PDB file of C-alpha atoms and ligand atoms in Angstrom:
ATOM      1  CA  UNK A1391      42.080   1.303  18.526  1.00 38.00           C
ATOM      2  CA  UNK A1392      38.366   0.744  16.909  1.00 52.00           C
ATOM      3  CA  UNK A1393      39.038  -2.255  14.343  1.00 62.00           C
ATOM      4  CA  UNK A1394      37.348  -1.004  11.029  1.00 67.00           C
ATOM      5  CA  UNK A1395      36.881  -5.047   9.906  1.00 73.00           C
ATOM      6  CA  UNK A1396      34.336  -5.297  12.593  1.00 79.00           C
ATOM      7  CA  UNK A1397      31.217  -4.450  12.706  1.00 82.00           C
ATOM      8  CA  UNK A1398      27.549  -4.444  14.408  1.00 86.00           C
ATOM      9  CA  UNK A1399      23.999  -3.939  13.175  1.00 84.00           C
ATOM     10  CA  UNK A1400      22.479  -1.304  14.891  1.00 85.00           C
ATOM     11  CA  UNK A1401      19.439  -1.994  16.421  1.00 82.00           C
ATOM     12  CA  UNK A1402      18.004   1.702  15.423  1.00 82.00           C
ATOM     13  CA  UNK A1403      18.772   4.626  13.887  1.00 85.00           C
ATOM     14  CA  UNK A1404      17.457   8.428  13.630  1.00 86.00           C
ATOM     15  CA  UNK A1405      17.234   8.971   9.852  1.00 89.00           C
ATOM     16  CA  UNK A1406      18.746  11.623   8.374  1.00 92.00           C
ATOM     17  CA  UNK A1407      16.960  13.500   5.828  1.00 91.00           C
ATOM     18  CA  UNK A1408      19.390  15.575   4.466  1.00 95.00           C
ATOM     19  CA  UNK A1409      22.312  15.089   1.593  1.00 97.00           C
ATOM     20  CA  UNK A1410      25.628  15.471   3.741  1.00 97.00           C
ATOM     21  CA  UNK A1411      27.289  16.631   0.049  1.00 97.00           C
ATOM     22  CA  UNK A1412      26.443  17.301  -3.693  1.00 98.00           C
ATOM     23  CA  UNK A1413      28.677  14.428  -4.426  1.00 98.00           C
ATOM     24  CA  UNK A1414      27.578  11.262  -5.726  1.00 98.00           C
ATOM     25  CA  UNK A1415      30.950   9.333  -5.726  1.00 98.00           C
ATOM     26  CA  UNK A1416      31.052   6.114  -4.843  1.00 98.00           C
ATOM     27  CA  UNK A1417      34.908   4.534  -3.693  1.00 98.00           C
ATOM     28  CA  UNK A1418      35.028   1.337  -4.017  1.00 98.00           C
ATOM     29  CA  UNK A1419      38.436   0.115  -2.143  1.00 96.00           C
ATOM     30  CA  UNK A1420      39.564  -3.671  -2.145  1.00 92.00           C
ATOM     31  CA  UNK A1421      43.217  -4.012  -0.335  1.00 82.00           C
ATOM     32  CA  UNK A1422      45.621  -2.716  -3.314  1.00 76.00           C
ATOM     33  CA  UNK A1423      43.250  -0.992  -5.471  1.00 90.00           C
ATOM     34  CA  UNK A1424      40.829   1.655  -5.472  1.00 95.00           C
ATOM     35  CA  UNK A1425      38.345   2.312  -8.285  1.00 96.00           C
ATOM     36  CA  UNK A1426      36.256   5.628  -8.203  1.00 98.00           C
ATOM     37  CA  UNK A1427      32.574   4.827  -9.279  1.00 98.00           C
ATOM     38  CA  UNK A1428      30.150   7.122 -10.674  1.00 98.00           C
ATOM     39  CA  UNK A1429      26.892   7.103 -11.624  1.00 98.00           C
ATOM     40  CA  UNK A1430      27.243   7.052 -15.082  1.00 98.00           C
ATOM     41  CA  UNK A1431      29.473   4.413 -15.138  1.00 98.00           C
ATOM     42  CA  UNK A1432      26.674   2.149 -13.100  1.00 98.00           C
ATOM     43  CA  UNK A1433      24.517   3.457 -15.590  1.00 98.00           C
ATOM     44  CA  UNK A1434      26.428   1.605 -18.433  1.00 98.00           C
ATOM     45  CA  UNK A1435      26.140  -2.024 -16.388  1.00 98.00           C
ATOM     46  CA  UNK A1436      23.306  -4.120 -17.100  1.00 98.00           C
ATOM     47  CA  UNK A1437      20.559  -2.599 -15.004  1.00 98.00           C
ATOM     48  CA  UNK A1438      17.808  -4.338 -12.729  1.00 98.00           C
ATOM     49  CA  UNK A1439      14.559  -3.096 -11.784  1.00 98.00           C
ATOM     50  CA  UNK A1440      12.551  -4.408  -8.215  1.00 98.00           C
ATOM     51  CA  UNK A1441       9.691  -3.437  -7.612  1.00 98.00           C
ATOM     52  CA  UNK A1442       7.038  -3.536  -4.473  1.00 97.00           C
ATOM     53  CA  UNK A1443      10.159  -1.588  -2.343  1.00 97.00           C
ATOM     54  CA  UNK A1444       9.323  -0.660   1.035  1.00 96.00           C
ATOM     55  CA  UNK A1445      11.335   1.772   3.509  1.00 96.00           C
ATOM     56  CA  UNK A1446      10.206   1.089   6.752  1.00 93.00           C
ATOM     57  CA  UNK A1447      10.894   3.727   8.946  1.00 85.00           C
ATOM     58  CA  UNK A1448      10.073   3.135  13.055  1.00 75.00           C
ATOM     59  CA  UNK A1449       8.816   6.583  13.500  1.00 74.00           C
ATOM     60  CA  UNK A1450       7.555   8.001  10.191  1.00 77.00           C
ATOM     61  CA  UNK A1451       5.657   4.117   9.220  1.00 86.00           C
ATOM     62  CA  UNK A1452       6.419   2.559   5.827  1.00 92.00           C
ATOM     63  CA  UNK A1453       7.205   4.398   2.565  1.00 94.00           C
ATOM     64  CA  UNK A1454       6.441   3.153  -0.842  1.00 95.00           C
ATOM     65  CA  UNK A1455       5.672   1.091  -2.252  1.00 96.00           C
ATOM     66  CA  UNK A1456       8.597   2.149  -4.633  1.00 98.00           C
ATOM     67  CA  UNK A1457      10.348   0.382  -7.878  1.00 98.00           C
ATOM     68  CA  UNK A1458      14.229   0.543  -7.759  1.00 98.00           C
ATOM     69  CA  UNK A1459      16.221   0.462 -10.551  1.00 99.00           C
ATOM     70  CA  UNK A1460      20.107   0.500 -10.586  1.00 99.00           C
ATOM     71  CA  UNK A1461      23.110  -2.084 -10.986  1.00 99.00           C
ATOM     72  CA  UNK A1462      23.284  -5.111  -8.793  1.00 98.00           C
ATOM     73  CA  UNK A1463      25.855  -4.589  -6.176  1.00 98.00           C
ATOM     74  CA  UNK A1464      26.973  -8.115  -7.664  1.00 98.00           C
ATOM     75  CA  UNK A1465      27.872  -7.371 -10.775  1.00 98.00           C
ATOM     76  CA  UNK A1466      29.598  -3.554  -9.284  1.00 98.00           C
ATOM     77  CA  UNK A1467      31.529  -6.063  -7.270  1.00 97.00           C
ATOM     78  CA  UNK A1468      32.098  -9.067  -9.782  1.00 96.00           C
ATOM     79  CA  UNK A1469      33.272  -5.655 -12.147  1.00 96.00           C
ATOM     80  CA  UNK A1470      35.182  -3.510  -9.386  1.00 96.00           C
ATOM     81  CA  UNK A1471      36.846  -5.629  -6.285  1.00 93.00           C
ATOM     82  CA  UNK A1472      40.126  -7.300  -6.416  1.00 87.00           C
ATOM     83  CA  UNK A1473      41.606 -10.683  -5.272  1.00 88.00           C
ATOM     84  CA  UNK A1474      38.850 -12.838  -2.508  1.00 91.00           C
ATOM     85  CA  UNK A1475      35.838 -11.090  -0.968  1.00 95.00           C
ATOM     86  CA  UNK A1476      33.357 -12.178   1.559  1.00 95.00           C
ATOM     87  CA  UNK A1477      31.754  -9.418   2.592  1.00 96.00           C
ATOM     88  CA  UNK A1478      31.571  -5.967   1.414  1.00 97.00           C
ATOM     89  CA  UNK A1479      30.774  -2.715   3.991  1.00 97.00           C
ATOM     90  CA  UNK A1480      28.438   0.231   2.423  1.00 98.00           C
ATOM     91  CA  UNK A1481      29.178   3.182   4.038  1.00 98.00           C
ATOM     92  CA  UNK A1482      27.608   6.887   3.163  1.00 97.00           C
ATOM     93  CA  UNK A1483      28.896   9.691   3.215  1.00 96.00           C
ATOM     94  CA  UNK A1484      26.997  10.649   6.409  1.00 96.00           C
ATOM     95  CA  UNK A1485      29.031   8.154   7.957  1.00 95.00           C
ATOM     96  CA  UNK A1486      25.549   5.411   8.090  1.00 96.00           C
ATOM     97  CA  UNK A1487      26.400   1.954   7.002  1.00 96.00           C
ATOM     98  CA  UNK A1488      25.746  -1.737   6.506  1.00 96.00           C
ATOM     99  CA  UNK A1489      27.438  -5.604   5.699  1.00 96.00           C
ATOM    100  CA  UNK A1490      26.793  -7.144   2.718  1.00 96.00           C
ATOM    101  CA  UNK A1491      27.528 -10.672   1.842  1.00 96.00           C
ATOM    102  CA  UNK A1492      28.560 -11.946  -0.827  1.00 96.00           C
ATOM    103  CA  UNK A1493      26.619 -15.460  -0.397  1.00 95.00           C
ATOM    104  CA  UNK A1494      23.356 -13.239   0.031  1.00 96.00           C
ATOM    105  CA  UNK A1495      24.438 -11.590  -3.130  1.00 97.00           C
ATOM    106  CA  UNK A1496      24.669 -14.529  -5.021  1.00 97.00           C
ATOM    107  CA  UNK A1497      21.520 -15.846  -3.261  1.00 97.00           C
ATOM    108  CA  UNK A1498      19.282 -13.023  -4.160  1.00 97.00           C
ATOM    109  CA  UNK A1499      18.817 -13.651  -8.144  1.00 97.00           C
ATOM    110  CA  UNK A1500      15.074 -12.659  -8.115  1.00 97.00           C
ATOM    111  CA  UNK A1501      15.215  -9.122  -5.856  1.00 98.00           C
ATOM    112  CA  UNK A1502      18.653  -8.021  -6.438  1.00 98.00           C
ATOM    113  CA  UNK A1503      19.868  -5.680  -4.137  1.00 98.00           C
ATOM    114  CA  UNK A1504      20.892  -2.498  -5.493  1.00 98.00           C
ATOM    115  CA  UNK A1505      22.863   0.596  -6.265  1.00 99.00           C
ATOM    116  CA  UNK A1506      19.729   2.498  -7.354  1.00 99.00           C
ATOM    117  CA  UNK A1507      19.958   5.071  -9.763  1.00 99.00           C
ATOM    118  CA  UNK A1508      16.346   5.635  -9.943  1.00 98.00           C
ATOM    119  CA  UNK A1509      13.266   5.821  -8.094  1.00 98.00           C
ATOM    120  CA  UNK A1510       9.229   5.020  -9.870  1.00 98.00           C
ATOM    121  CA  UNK A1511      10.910   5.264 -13.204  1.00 98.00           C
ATOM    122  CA  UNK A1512      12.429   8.721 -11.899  1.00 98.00           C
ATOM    123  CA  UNK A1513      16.341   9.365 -12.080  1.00 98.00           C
ATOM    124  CA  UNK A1514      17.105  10.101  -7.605  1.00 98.00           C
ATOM    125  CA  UNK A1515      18.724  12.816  -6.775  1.00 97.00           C
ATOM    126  CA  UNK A1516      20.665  13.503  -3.979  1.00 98.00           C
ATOM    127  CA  UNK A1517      17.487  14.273  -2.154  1.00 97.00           C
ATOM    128  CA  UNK A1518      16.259  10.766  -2.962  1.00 96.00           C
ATOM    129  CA  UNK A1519      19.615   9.267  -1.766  1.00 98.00           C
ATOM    130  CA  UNK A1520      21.136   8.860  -5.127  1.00 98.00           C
ATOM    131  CA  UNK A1521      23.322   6.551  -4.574  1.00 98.00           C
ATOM    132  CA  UNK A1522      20.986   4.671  -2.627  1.00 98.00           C
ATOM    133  CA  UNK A1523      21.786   0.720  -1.387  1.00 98.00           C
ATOM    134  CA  UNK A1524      18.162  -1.235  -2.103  1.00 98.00           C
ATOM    135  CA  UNK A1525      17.939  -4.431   0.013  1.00 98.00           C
ATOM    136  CA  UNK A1526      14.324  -5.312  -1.124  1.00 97.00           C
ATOM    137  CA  UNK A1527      12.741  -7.176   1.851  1.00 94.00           C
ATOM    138  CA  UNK A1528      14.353  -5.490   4.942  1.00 91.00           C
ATOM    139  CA  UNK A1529      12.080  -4.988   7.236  1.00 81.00           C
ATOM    140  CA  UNK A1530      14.162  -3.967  10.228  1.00 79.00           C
ATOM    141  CA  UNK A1531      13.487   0.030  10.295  1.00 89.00           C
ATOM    142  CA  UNK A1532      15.536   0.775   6.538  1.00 94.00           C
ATOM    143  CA  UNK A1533      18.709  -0.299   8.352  1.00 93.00           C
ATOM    144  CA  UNK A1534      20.101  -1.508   5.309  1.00 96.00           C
ATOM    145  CA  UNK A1535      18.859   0.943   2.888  1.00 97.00           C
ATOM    146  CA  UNK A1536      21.880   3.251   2.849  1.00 97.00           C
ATOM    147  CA  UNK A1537      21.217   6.426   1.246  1.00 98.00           C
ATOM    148  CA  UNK A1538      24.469   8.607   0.153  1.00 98.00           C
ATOM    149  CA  UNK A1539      26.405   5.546  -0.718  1.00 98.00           C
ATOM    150  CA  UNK A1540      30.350   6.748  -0.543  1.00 98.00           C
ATOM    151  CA  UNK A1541      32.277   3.871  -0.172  1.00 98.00           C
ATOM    152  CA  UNK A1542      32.107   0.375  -0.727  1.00 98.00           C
ATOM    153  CA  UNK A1543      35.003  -1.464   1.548  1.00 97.00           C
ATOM    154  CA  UNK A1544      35.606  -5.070   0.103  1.00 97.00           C
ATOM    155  CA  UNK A1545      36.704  -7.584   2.799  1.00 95.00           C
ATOM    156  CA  UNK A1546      37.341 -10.966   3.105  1.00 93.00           C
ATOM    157  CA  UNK A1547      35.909 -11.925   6.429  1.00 87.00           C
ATOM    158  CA  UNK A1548      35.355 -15.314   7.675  1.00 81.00           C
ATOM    159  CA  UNK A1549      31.373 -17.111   7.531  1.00 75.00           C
ATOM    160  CA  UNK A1550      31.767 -17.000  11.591  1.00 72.00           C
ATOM    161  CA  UNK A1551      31.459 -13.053  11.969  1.00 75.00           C
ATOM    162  CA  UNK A1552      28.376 -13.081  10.165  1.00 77.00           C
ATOM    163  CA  UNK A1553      25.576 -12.380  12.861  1.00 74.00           C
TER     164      UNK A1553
HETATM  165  N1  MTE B 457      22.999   7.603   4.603  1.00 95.93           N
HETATM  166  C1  MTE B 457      21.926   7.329   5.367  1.00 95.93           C
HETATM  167  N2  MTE B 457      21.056   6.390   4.947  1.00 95.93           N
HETATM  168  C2  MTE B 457      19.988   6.075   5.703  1.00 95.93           C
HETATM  169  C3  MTE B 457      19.788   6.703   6.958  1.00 95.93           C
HETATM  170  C4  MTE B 457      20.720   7.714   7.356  1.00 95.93           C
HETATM  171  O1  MTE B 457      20.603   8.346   8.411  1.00 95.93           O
HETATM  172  N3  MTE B 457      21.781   7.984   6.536  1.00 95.93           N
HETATM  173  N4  MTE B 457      18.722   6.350   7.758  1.00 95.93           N
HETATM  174  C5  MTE B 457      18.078   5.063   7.484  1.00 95.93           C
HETATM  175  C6  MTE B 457      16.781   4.974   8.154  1.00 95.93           C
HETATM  176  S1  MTE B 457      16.826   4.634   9.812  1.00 95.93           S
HETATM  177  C7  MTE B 457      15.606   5.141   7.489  1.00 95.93           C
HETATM  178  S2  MTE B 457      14.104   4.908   8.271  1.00 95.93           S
HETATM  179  C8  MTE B 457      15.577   5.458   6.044  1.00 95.93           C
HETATM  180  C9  MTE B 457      14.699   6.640   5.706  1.00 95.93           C
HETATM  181  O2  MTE B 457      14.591   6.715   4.329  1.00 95.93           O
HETATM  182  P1  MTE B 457      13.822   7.886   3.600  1.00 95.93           P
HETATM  183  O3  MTE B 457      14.584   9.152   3.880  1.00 95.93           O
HETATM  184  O4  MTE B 457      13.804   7.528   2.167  1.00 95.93           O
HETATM  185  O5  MTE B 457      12.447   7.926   4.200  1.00 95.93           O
HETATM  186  O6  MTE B 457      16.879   5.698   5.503  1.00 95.93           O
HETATM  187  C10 MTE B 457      17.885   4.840   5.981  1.00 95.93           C
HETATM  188  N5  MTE B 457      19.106   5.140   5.272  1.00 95.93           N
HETATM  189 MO1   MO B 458      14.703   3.960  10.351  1.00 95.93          MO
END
């Protein structure tokens, strides 16, 4: 049986360029409680703007560069998870995901990373990914920039799984 707590980075990825659904719910489940996020309610958390974004992409080059705005995936978390955390999985509704932790999290006060609303001063759309994961930085082929955000799975792992 495939353990969900573990995970590994891909090393590559096809991108998909098409919304899997119209919906823009985001789940965010902790063990005992699940809170249903939306984008209007990270619209009324203190929002964060980075700009000079890049999506690099192996086969279609770089994209951008682009100015995210959104909530912190911090404060969603610091708001929304229950009980200890350590790491928390962002998973799309295309099934595409990525690890967070929360020591980067806390790390990253100048280039937040995101749950972007909003793209060059533009509200996304699902087209655009809305909800999209912003890692400003990440270089390795947009592996971390999770379009279609669905779920957010809180976890308390221990420091040693962290690759
Ligand atoms: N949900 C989801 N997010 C994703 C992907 C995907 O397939 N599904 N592909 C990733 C990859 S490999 C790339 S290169 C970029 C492409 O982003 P773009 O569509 O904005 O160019 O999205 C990333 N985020
Ligand atoms: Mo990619």
């Amino acid at each position: 049986m495939r353990n969900d707590q573990e995970w590994t980075p891909p090393s590559s990825h096809d991108p998909n360029p098409s919304p899997p659904t119209a919906d823009p719910t985001i789940r965010v489940t902790t063990s005992g409680k699940t809170t249903t996020v939306t984008p209007e309610t990270l619209r009324q958390l203190p929002q964060r703007a980075v700009d000079n974004c890049l999506i690099v992409s192996t086969e279609h080059g770089a994209s951008g560069p682009f100015t995210f705005a959104g909530a912190t995936l911090l404060v969603v978390l610091e708001r929304f998870a229950a009980g200890e955390w350590t790491v928390a999985d962002i998973i799309s509704a295309d099934g595409f995901r990525t690890r967070v932790w929360r020591d980067e999290l806390e790390a990253r006060t100048e280039r937040p990373i995101l749950l972007a609303l909003s793209i060059d001063g533009q509200p996304m759309g699902r087209e655009h990914g809305l909800v999209r994961l912003i890692v400003p930085g990440e270089e390795r082929d947009a592996l971390r920039q999770v379009k279609w955000v669905s779920e957010v799975r809180v976890l308390d792992q221990p420091a040693a799984s962290r690759p």
